[in-house]
Coordinates of C-alpha atoms in Angstrom, one line a residue:
X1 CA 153.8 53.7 65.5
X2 CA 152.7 56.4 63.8
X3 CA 150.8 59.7 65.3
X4 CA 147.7 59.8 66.3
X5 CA 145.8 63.1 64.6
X6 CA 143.7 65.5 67.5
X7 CA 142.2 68.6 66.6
X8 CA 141.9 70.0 69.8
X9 CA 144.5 68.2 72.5
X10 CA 143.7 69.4 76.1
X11 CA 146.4 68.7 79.4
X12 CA 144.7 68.4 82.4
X13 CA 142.0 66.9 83.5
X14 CA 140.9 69.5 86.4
X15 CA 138.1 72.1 86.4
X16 CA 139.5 73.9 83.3
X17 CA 140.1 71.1 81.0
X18 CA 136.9 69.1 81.9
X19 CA 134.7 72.0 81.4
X20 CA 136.4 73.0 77.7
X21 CA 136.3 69.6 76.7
X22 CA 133.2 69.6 77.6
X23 CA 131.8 72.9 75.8
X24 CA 134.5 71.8 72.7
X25 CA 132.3 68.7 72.7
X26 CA 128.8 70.0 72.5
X27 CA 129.8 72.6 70.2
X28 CA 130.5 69.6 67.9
X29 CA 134.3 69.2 67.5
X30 CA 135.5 65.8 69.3
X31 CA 138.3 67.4 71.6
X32 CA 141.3 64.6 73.6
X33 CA 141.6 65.0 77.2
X34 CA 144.7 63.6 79.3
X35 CA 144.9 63.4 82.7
X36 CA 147.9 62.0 83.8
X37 CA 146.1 61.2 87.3
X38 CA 142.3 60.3 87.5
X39 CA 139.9 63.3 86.4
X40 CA 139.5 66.2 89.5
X41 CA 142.1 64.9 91.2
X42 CA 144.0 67.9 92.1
X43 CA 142.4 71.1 92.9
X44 CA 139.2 70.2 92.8
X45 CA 139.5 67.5 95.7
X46 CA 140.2 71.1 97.6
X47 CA 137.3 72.4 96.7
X48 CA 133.9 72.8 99.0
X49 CA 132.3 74.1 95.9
X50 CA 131.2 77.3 97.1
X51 CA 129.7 79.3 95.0
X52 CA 129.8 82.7 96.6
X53 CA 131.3 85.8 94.8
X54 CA 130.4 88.2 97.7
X55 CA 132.4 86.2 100.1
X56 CA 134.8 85.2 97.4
X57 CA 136.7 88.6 96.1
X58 CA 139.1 91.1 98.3
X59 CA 137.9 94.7 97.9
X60 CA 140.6 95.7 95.1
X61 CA 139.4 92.9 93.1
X62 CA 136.5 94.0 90.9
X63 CA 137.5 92.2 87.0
X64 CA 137.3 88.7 89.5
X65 CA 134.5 89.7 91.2
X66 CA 132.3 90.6 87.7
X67 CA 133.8 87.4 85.8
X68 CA 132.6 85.3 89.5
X69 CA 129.2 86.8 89.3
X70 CA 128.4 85.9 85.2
X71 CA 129.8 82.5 86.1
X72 CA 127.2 81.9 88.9
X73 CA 124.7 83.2 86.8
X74 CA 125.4 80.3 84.5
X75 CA 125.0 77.4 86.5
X76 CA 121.3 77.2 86.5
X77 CA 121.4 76.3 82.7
X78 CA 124.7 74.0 83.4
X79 CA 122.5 72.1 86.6
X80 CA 120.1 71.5 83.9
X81 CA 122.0 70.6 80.9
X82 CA 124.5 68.2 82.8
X83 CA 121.8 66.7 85.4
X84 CA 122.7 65.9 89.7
X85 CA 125.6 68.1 90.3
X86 CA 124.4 68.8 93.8
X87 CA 123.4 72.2 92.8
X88 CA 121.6 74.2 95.5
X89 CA 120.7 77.5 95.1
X90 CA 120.8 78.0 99.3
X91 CA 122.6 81.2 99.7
X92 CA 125.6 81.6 102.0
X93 CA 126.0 83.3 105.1
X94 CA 129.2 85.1 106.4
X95 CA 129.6 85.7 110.5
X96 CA 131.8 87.9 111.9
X97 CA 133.4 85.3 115.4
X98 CA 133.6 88.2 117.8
X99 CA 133.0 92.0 118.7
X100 CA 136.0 93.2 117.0
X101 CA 135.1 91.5 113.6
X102 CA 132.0 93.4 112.7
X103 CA 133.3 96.0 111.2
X104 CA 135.3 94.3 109.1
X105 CA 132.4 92.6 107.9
X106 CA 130.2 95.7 108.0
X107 CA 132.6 97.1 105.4
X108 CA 132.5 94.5 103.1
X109 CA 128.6 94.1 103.2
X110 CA 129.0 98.4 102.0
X111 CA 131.2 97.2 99.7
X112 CA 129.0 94.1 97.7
X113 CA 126.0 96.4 97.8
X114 CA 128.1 99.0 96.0
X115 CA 128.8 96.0 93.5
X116 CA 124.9 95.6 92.7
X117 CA 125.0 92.3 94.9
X118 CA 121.9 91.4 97.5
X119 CA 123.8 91.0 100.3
X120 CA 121.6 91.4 104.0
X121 CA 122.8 92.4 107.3
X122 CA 121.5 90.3 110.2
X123 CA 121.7 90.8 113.7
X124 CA 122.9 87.1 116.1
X125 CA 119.6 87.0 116.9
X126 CA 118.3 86.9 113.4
X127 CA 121.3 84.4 112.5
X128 CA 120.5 81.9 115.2
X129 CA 117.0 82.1 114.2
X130 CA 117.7 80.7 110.5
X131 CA 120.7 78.4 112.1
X132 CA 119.6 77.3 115.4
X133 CA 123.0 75.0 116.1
X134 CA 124.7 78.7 115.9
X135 CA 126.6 79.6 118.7
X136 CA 125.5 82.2 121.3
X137 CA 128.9 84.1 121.1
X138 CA 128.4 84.6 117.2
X139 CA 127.4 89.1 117.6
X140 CA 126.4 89.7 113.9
X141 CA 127.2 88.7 110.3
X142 CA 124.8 88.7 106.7
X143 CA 123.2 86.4 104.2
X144 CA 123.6 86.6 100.3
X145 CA 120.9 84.7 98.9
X146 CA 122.1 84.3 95.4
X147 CA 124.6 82.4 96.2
X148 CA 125.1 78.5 96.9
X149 CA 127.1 75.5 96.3
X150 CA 127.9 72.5 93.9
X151 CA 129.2 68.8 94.5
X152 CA 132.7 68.8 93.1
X153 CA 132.7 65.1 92.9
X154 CA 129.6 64.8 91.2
X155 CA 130.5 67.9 88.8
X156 CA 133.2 66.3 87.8
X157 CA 131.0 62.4 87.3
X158 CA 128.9 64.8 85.1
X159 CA 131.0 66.6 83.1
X160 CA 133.1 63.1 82.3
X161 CA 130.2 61.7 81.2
X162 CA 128.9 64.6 79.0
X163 CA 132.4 64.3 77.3
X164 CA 132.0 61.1 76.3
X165 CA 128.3 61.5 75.4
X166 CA 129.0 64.3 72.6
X167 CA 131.5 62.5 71.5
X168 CA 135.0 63.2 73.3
X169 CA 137.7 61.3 74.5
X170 CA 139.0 61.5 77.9
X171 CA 142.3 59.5 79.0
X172 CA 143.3 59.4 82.6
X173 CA 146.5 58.0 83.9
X174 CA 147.8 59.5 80.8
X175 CA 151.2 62.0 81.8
X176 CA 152.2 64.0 78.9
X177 CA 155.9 63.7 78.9
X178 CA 157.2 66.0 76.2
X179 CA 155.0 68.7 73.7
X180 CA 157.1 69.8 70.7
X181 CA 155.8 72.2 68.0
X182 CA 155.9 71.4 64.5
X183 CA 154.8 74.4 62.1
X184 CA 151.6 75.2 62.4
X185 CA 150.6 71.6 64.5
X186 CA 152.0 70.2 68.0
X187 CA 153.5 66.6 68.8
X188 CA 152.5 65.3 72.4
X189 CA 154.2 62.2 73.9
X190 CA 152.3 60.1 76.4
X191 CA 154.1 56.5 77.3
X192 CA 151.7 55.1 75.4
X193 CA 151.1 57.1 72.6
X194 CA 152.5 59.7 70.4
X195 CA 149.3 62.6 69.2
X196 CA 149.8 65.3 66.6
X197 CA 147.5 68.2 67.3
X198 CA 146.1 71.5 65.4
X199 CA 145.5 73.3 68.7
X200 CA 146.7 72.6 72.5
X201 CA 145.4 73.9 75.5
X202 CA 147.6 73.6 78.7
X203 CA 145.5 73.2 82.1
X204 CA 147.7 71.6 84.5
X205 CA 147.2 73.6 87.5
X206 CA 150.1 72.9 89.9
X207 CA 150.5 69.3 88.2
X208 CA 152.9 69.8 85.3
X209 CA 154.1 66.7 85.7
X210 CA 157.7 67.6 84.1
X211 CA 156.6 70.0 81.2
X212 CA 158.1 73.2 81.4
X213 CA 155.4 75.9 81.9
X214 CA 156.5 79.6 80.9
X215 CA 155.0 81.0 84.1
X216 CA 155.2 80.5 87.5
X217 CA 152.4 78.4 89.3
X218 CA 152.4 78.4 93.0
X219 CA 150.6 75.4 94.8
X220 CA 148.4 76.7 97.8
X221 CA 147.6 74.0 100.0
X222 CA 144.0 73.8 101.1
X223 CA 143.3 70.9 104.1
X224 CA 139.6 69.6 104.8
X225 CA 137.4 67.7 107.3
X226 CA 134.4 66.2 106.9
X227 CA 131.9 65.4 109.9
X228 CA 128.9 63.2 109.8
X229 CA 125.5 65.4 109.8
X230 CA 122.7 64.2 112.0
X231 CA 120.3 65.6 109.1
X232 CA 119.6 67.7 106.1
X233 CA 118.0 70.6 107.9
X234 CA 121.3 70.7 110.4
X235 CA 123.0 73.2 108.6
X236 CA 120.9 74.8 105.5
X237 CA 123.3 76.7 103.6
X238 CA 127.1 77.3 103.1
X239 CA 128.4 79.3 106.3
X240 CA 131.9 81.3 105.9
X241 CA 133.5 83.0 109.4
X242 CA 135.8 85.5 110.0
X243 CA 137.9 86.3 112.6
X244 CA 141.1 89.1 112.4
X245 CA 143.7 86.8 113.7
X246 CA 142.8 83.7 112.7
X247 CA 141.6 84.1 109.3
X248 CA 138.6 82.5 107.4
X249 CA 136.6 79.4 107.8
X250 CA 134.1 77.2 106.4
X251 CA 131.0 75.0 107.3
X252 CA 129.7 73.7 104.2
X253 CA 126.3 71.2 104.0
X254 CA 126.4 68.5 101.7
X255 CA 124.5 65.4 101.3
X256 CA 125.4 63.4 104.8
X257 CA 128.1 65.3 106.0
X258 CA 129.3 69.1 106.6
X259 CA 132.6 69.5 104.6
X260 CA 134.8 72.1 106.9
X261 CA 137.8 74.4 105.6
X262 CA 139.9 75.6 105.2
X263 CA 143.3 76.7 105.1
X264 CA 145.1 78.7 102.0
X265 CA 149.0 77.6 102.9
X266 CA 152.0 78.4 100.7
X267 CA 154.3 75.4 101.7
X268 CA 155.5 74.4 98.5
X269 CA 154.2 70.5 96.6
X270 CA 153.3 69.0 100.0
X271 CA 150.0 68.2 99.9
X272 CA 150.0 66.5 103.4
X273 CA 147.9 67.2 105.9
X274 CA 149.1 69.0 109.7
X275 CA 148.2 68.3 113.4
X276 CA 147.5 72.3 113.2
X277 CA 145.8 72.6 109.8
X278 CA 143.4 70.2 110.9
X279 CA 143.4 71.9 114.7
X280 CA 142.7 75.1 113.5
X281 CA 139.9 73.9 111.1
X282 CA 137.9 72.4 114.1
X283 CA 138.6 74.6 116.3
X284 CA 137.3 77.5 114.3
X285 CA 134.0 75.6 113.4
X286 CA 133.5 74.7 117.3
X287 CA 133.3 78.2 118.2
X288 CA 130.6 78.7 115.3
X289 CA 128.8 75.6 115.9
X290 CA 129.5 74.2 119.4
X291 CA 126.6 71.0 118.6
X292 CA 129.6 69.7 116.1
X293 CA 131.6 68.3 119.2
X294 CA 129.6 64.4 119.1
X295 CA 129.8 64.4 115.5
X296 CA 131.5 61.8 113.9
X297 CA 134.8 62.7 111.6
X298 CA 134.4 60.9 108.5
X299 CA 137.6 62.3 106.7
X300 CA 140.6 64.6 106.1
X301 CA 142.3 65.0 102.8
X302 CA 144.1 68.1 101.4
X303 CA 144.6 69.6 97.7
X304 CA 146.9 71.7 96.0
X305 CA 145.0 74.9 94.5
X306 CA 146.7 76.3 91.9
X307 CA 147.5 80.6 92.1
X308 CA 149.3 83.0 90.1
X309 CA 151.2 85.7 91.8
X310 CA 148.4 88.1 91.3
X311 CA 146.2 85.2 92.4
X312 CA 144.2 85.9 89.7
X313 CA 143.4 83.8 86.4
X314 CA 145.8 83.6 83.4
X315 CA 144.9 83.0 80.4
X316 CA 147.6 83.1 77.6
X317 CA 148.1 82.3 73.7
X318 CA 151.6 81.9 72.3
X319 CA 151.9 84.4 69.9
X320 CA 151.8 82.7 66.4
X321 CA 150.5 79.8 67.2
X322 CA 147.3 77.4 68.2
X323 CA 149.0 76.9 72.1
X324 CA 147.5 78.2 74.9
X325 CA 147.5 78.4 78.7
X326 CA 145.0 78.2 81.3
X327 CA 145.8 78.1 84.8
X328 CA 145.6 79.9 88.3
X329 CA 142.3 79.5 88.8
X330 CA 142.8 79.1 92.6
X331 CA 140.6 78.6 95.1
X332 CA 137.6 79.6 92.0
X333 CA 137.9 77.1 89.9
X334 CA 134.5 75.6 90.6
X335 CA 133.0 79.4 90.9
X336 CA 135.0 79.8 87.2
X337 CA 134.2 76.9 85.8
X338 CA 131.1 77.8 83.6
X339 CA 132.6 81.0 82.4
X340 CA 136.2 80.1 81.3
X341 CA 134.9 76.8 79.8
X342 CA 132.6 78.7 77.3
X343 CA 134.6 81.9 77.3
X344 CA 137.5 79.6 76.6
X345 CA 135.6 77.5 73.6
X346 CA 135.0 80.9 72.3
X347 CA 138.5 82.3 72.3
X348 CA 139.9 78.8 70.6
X349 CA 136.4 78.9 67.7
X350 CA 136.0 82.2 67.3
X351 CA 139.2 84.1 68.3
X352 CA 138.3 86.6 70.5
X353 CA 137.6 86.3 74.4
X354 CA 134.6 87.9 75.6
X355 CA 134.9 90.7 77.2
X356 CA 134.6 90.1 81.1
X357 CA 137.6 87.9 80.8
X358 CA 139.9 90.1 79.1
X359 CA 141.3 91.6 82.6
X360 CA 142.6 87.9 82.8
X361 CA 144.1 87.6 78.8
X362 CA 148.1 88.4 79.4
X363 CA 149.8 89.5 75.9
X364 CA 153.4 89.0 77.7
X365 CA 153.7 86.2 80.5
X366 CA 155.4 87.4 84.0
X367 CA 159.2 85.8 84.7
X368 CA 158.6 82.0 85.6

Protein backbone atom coordinates (compact mmCIF):
# COMPACT_ATOMS: atom_id res chain seq x y z
CA UNK A 1 0.00 0.00 0.00
CA UNK A 2 1.54 2.90 -0.85
CA UNK A 3 2.25 6.13 1.48
CA UNK A 4 0.08 8.34 2.46
CA UNK A 5 1.50 12.18 1.77
CA UNK A 6 1.10 14.76 5.14
CA UNK A 7 2.56 18.03 5.23
CA UNK A 8 2.65 18.53 8.68
CA UNK A 9 2.56 14.95 10.71
CA UNK A 10 2.19 15.63 14.53
CA UNK A 11 2.83 12.57 17.55
CA UNK A 12 0.88 13.08 20.30
CA UNK A 13 -2.34 13.89 20.98
CA UNK A 14 -1.73 15.89 24.47
CA UNK A 15 -1.81 19.55 25.22
CA UNK A 16 1.03 20.26 22.73
CA UNK A 17 -0.11 18.48 19.72
CA UNK A 18 -3.82 19.42 20.04
CA UNK A 19 -3.12 22.95 20.32
CA UNK A 20 -0.52 23.05 17.12
CA UNK A 21 -2.78 21.16 15.18
CA UNK A 22 -5.09 23.26 16.07
CA UNK A 23 -3.34 26.76 15.21
CA UNK A 24 -1.60 24.65 11.98
CA UNK A 25 -5.34 24.26 11.05
CA UNK A 26 -6.69 27.71 11.23
CA UNK A 27 -3.73 29.08 9.78
CA UNK A 28 -4.92 27.05 6.70
CA UNK A 29 -2.57 24.04 6.22
CA UNK A 30 -4.57 20.69 7.00
CA UNK A 31 -2.01 19.19 9.70
CA UNK A 32 -2.37 14.82 10.84
CA UNK A 33 -2.56 14.16 14.39
CA UNK A 34 -1.97 10.59 16.03
CA UNK A 35 -2.65 9.68 19.27
CA UNK A 36 -1.84 6.36 19.89
CA UNK A 37 -4.41 6.46 23.06
CA UNK A 38 -7.61 8.65 22.99
CA UNK A 39 -6.84 12.61 22.71
CA UNK A 40 -5.72 14.18 26.50
CA UNK A 41 -5.19 11.09 27.86
CA UNK A 42 -1.96 11.45 29.50
CA UNK A 43 -0.96 14.58 31.15
CA UNK A 44 -3.69 16.34 30.83
CA UNK A 45 -6.05 13.85 32.89
CA UNK A 46 -3.37 15.29 35.67
CA UNK A 47 -4.28 18.46 35.22
CA UNK A 48 -6.74 20.76 37.50
CA UNK A 49 -6.19 23.39 34.87
CA UNK A 50 -4.96 26.10 36.92
CA UNK A 51 -4.09 28.89 35.49
CA UNK A 52 -1.94 30.64 37.92
CA UNK A 53 1.65 31.97 37.05
CA UNK A 54 2.20 33.56 40.52
CA UNK A 55 1.57 30.31 42.26
CA UNK A 56 3.05 28.44 39.39
CA UNK A 57 6.97 29.51 39.06
CA UNK A 58 9.91 28.89 41.88
CA UNK A 59 11.79 32.18 42.55
CA UNK A 60 14.91 31.37 40.14
CA UNK A 61 12.45 30.79 37.44
CA UNK A 62 11.79 34.09 35.62
CA UNK A 63 11.92 32.93 31.32
CA UNK A 64 8.81 30.35 32.79
CA UNK A 65 7.28 32.70 34.72
CA UNK A 66 7.13 35.56 31.62
CA UNK A 67 6.31 32.75 28.92
CA UNK A 68 3.24 31.64 31.86
CA UNK A 69 2.06 35.15 32.10
CA UNK A 70 1.72 35.89 27.90
CA UNK A 71 0.04 32.55 27.85
CA UNK A 72 -2.71 33.52 30.33
CA UNK A 73 -3.00 36.63 28.72
CA UNK A 74 -4.18 34.63 25.70
CA UNK A 75 -6.92 32.66 26.81
CA UNK A 76 -9.51 35.27 26.77
CA UNK A 77 -9.29 35.35 22.79
CA UNK A 78 -8.85 31.28 22.86
CA UNK A 79 -12.36 31.08 25.35
CA UNK A 80 -13.87 33.01 22.68
CA UNK A 81 -12.59 31.60 19.52
CA UNK A 82 -13.04 27.83 20.70
CA UNK A 83 -16.46 28.32 22.79
CA UNK A 84 -17.24 26.42 26.66
CA UNK A 85 -13.87 25.54 27.84
CA UNK A 86 -14.92 26.20 31.35
CA UNK A 87 -12.90 29.30 31.40
CA UNK A 88 -13.33 31.46 34.55
CA UNK A 89 -11.45 34.35 35.10
CA UNK A 90 -11.88 33.76 39.23
CA UNK A 91 -8.49 34.41 40.51
CA UNK A 92 -6.64 32.07 42.79
CA UNK A 93 -5.84 32.31 46.33
CA UNK A 94 -2.60 30.85 48.03
CA UNK A 95 -2.76 30.18 52.11
CA UNK A 96 -0.07 29.68 54.09
CA UNK A 97 -1.57 26.18 56.73
CA UNK A 98 0.14 27.41 59.86
CA UNK A 99 2.27 30.17 61.75
CA UNK A 100 5.53 29.08 60.47
CA UNK A 101 4.38 29.24 56.66
CA UNK A 102 3.83 32.97 56.38
CA UNK A 103 6.92 33.93 55.64
CA UNK A 104 7.46 31.78 53.18
CA UNK A 105 4.58 33.01 51.55
CA UNK A 106 5.24 36.65 52.51
CA UNK A 107 8.36 36.25 50.39
CA UNK A 108 6.96 35.07 47.46
CA UNK A 109 4.01 37.72 47.51
CA UNK A 110 7.60 40.44 47.48
CA UNK A 111 8.68 38.42 44.92
CA UNK A 112 5.41 38.41 42.18
CA UNK A 113 4.99 42.11 42.92
CA UNK A 114 8.66 42.56 41.95
CA UNK A 115 7.48 40.64 38.64
CA UNK A 116 4.76 43.35 37.81
CA UNK A 117 1.96 40.73 39.01
CA UNK A 118 -1.27 41.93 41.19
CA UNK A 119 -0.89 39.79 43.80
CA UNK A 120 -2.83 41.01 47.45
CA UNK A 121 -1.95 40.17 50.95
CA UNK A 122 -4.88 39.20 53.16
CA UNK A 123 -5.19 38.69 56.65
CA UNK A 124 -7.45 35.01 57.96
CA UNK A 125 -9.88 37.14 58.69
CA UNK A 126 -10.13 38.73 55.29
CA UNK A 127 -9.70 35.14 53.67
CA UNK A 128 -12.53 33.56 55.57
CA UNK A 129 -14.56 36.42 54.67
CA UNK A 130 -14.34 35.74 50.75
CA UNK A 131 -14.25 31.73 51.62
CA UNK A 132 -16.54 31.18 54.53
CA UNK A 133 -15.97 27.10 54.51
CA UNK A 134 -12.13 28.21 55.36
CA UNK A 135 -10.81 26.91 58.32
CA UNK A 136 -10.28 28.88 61.54
CA UNK A 137 -6.53 27.67 61.87
CA UNK A 138 -5.77 29.03 58.24
CA UNK A 139 -3.33 32.63 59.86
CA UNK A 140 -2.81 34.49 56.53
CA UNK A 141 -2.20 33.95 52.76
CA UNK A 142 -3.16 36.37 49.32
CA UNK A 143 -5.32 36.55 46.30
CA UNK A 144 -4.09 37.04 42.63
CA UNK A 145 -6.96 38.14 40.68
CA UNK A 146 -5.73 37.66 37.22
CA UNK A 147 -5.63 34.40 37.46
CA UNK A 148 -8.17 31.43 37.11
CA UNK A 149 -8.76 28.10 35.65
CA UNK A 150 -9.91 25.95 32.49
CA UNK A 151 -11.82 22.57 32.10
CA UNK A 152 -9.16 20.20 30.75
CA UNK A 153 -11.73 17.82 29.51
CA UNK A 154 -13.75 20.27 27.74
CA UNK A 155 -10.45 22.05 26.36
CA UNK A 156 -9.51 19.21 24.91
CA UNK A 157 -13.60 18.40 23.36
CA UNK A 158 -12.90 21.92 21.88
CA UNK A 159 -9.83 21.89 20.46
CA UNK A 160 -10.73 18.27 18.76
CA UNK A 161 -13.46 19.71 17.27
CA UNK A 162 -11.82 22.95 15.97
CA UNK A 163 -9.29 20.51 14.26
CA UNK A 164 -11.62 18.90 12.48
CA UNK A 165 -13.65 22.03 11.68
CA UNK A 166 -10.66 23.86 9.81
CA UNK A 167 -10.02 21.00 8.23
CA UNK A 168 -7.58 18.60 10.13
CA UNK A 169 -7.35 15.11 10.80
CA UNK A 170 -6.97 13.70 14.13
CA UNK A 171 -6.38 9.76 14.59
CA UNK A 172 -6.58 8.28 18.03
CA UNK A 173 -5.69 4.72 18.88
CA UNK A 174 -3.10 5.31 16.32
CA UNK A 175 0.78 4.22 17.98
CA UNK A 176 3.43 5.34 15.76
CA UNK A 177 5.73 2.40 15.61
CA UNK A 178 8.81 3.39 13.66
CA UNK A 179 9.76 7.26 12.07
CA UNK A 180 12.57 6.98 9.42
CA UNK A 181 13.94 10.05 7.56
CA UNK A 182 14.18 10.06 3.92
CA UNK A 183 16.02 13.31 2.51
CA UNK A 184 14.41 16.09 2.96
CA UNK A 185 10.72 14.17 4.02
CA UNK A 186 9.99 11.56 6.97
CA UNK A 187 8.22 7.95 6.78
CA UNK A 188 5.94 7.16 9.80
CA UNK A 189 4.54 3.66 10.44
CA UNK A 190 1.29 3.25 12.25
CA UNK A 191 -0.22 -0.59 12.09
CA UNK A 192 -2.45 0.64 9.85
CA UNK A 193 -0.88 2.83 7.76
CA UNK A 194 2.40 3.96 6.36
CA UNK A 195 2.48 8.39 5.98
CA UNK A 196 5.27 10.22 4.29
CA UNK A 197 5.72 13.70 5.75
CA UNK A 198 7.47 17.20 4.85
CA UNK A 199 7.62 18.25 8.53
CA UNK A 200 7.21 16.15 11.98
CA UNK A 201 6.64 17.38 15.20
CA UNK A 202 7.24 15.02 18.26
CA UNK A 203 4.88 15.62 21.39
CA UNK A 204 4.72 12.55 23.23
CA UNK A 205 5.12 13.60 26.68
CA UNK A 206 6.15 10.60 28.74
CA UNK A 207 4.17 8.24 26.17
CA UNK A 208 6.73 7.40 23.44
CA UNK A 209 5.27 4.40 23.03
CA UNK A 210 8.66 2.61 21.71
CA UNK A 211 10.27 5.54 19.58
CA UNK A 212 13.45 6.47 20.65
CA UNK A 213 13.52 10.11 21.90
CA UNK A 214 17.04 11.82 21.98
CA UNK A 215 16.38 13.24 25.43
CA UNK A 216 15.43 12.18 28.61
CA UNK A 217 11.67 12.55 29.69
CA UNK A 218 10.93 11.81 33.28
CA UNK A 219 7.20 10.89 34.20
CA UNK A 220 6.02 12.81 37.42
CA UNK A 221 3.16 11.19 38.74
CA UNK A 222 0.38 13.52 39.79
CA UNK A 223 -2.78 11.65 41.88
CA UNK A 224 -6.30 13.41 42.17
CA UNK A 225 -9.70 13.33 44.00
CA UNK A 226 -12.72 14.69 43.25
CA UNK A 227 -15.56 15.40 45.91
CA UNK A 228 -19.13 16.26 45.23
CA UNK A 229 -19.88 20.20 45.78
CA UNK A 230 -23.01 21.10 47.63
CA UNK A 231 -23.02 24.30 45.22
CA UNK A 232 -21.43 26.78 42.97
CA UNK A 233 -20.79 29.44 45.49
CA UNK A 234 -19.03 26.60 47.93
CA UNK A 235 -15.74 27.33 46.83
CA UNK A 236 -15.39 30.48 44.35
CA UNK A 237 -12.00 30.28 43.01
CA UNK A 238 -8.89 27.93 42.73
CA UNK A 239 -7.28 27.66 46.31
CA UNK A 240 -3.44 26.51 46.49
CA UNK A 241 -1.84 25.71 50.29
CA UNK A 242 1.33 25.55 51.59
CA UNK A 243 2.80 23.95 54.27
CA UNK A 244 7.01 23.49 54.88
CA UNK A 245 6.81 19.82 55.46
CA UNK A 246 4.24 18.70 53.73
CA UNK A 247 4.39 20.50 50.50
CA UNK A 248 1.60 22.01 48.29
CA UNK A 249 -2.01 21.42 47.79
CA UNK A 250 -4.96 22.12 45.81
CA UNK A 251 -8.75 22.81 46.06
CA UNK A 252 -9.98 23.48 42.72
CA UNK A 253 -14.05 24.43 41.89
CA UNK A 254 -15.35 23.02 38.88
CA UNK A 255 -18.74 22.53 37.69
CA UNK A 256 -20.26 19.92 40.47
CA UNK A 257 -17.35 18.90 42.15
CA UNK A 258 -13.98 20.34 43.77
CA UNK A 259 -11.06 18.59 41.98
CA UNK A 260 -8.20 18.19 44.86
CA UNK A 261 -4.24 17.70 44.31
CA UNK A 262 -1.93 16.96 44.22
CA UNK A 263 1.20 15.22 44.42
CA UNK A 264 4.41 15.78 42.01
CA UNK A 265 6.05 11.97 42.54
CA UNK A 266 9.12 10.76 40.67
CA UNK A 267 8.32 6.91 40.75
CA UNK A 268 9.08 5.97 37.42
CA UNK A 269 5.83 4.74 34.50
CA UNK A 270 3.49 3.82 37.35
CA UNK A 271 0.66 5.78 37.09
CA UNK A 272 -1.23 3.96 40.01
CA UNK A 273 -2.71 5.51 42.58
CA UNK A 274 -1.35 5.05 46.74
CA UNK A 275 -3.21 4.59 50.06
CA UNK A 276 -0.82 7.74 51.00
CA UNK A 277 -0.99 9.82 47.83
CA UNK A 278 -4.63 9.88 48.22
CA UNK A 279 -4.17 10.21 52.33
CA UNK A 280 -2.10 13.00 52.07
CA UNK A 281 -4.36 14.79 49.38
CA UNK A 282 -7.37 14.73 51.86
CA UNK A 283 -5.82 15.22 54.56
CA UNK A 284 -4.20 18.46 53.47
CA UNK A 285 -7.58 19.81 52.13
CA UNK A 286 -9.42 18.90 55.62
CA UNK A 287 -7.16 21.13 57.45
CA UNK A 288 -8.11 24.01 54.77
CA UNK A 289 -11.63 23.16 54.52
CA UNK A 290 -12.85 21.18 57.48
CA UNK A 291 -16.94 21.36 55.83
CA UNK A 292 -15.29 18.74 53.11
CA UNK A 293 -15.62 15.80 55.67
CA UNK A 294 -19.74 14.77 54.49
CA UNK A 295 -18.83 15.25 51.06
CA UNK A 296 -19.19 12.64 48.74
CA UNK A 297 -15.87 11.24 46.81
CA UNK A 298 -16.74 10.99 43.30
CA UNK A 299 -13.25 9.84 42.00
CA UNK A 300 -9.48 9.22 42.08
CA UNK A 301 -7.38 8.76 38.99
CA UNK A 302 -3.72 9.77 38.51
CA UNK A 303 -1.48 11.04 35.35
CA UNK A 304 1.88 11.00 34.31
CA UNK A 305 3.15 14.74 33.78
CA UNK A 306 5.85 14.87 31.67
CA UNK A 307 9.44 17.08 33.06
CA UNK A 308 12.73 17.73 31.78
CA UNK A 309 15.56 17.65 34.18
CA UNK A 310 15.48 21.44 34.29
CA UNK A 311 11.72 21.00 34.61
CA UNK A 312 11.47 23.41 32.20
CA UNK A 313 10.06 23.22 28.44
CA UNK A 314 12.17 21.90 25.51
CA UNK A 315 11.79 22.76 22.41
CA UNK A 316 14.26 21.38 19.76
CA UNK A 317 14.78 21.23 15.83
CA UNK A 318 17.12 18.62 14.40
CA UNK A 319 19.64 20.44 12.78
CA UNK A 320 19.11 20.10 8.88
CA UNK A 321 15.99 19.03 8.91
CA UNK A 322 11.86 19.63 9.16
CA UNK A 323 11.85 17.35 12.81
CA UNK A 324 11.19 18.76 15.79
CA UNK A 325 10.57 18.17 19.49
CA UNK A 326 8.21 19.45 21.98
CA UNK A 327 7.99 18.06 25.27
CA UNK A 328 8.39 18.75 29.22
CA UNK A 329 5.82 20.82 29.54
CA UNK A 330 5.12 19.47 33.12
CA UNK A 331 2.72 20.33 35.32
CA UNK A 332 2.02 23.74 32.69
CA UNK A 333 0.92 22.28 29.90
CA UNK A 334 -2.63 23.71 30.23
CA UNK A 335 -1.01 27.23 31.52
CA UNK A 336 1.42 26.75 28.15
CA UNK A 337 -0.90 25.65 25.92
CA UNK A 338 -1.90 28.98 24.12
CA UNK A 339 1.62 30.14 23.80
CA UNK A 340 3.59 27.14 22.54
CA UNK A 341 0.72 26.30 20.22
CA UNK A 342 1.02 29.68 18.34
CA UNK A 343 4.62 30.24 19.19
CA UNK A 344 5.12 26.66 17.89
CA UNK A 345 2.99 27.32 14.41
CA UNK A 346 5.20 30.20 14.12
CA UNK A 347 8.64 28.54 14.54
CA UNK A 348 7.36 25.59 11.88
CA UNK A 349 5.70 28.79 9.16
CA UNK A 350 7.86 31.27 9.66
CA UNK A 351 11.18 29.96 11.15
CA UNK A 352 11.83 31.81 13.93
CA UNK A 353 10.44 31.40 17.65
CA UNK A 354 9.27 34.47 19.17
CA UNK A 355 11.11 35.69 21.56
CA UNK A 356 9.72 34.86 25.13
CA UNK A 357 10.22 31.20 24.16
CA UNK A 358 13.72 31.26 23.18
CA UNK A 359 14.97 30.54 26.92
CA UNK A 360 13.16 27.19 26.13
CA UNK A 361 14.85 26.60 22.19
CA UNK A 362 17.92 24.03 23.00
CA UNK A 363 20.52 24.15 19.95
CA UNK A 364 22.31 20.81 21.49
CA UNK A 365 19.95 18.25 23.43
CA UNK A 366 21.14 17.15 27.15
CA UNK A 367 22.51 13.20 27.31
CA UNK A 368 19.21 10.95 27.18
Amino acid sequence: MPAKAAEYLIVGGGAAGLGIAYQLAIRGKRPLLLEAHTAGSGAMTASAGMLSPAYEAEFQELPLLRAMVESRLRYPEWAAALGDIGYHPSGTYELALTPEDVPYVQRRVEFERQQGLCVEWLTGAELRRRLPHLSPRIPAGSYAPDEGHVSPDLLRDRLVEAIHAHGGTLYEHTPVRRIEPLGSHFRVETPTATYEADTLIVCTGVSAEGLDLPFKVYPVRGQMVAIETPSPEWLPAPVRYFNRTTGYGYAVPKRGYILLGGTAEEKGFDPSLTVGGVLDILRRAYFVFPDLYDQRILRFWAGLRPATASRTPLLYQVPGQRLYYINGLYRNGILLLPLISEGVAQWLLEGELPEVLRPFQVDALPEA
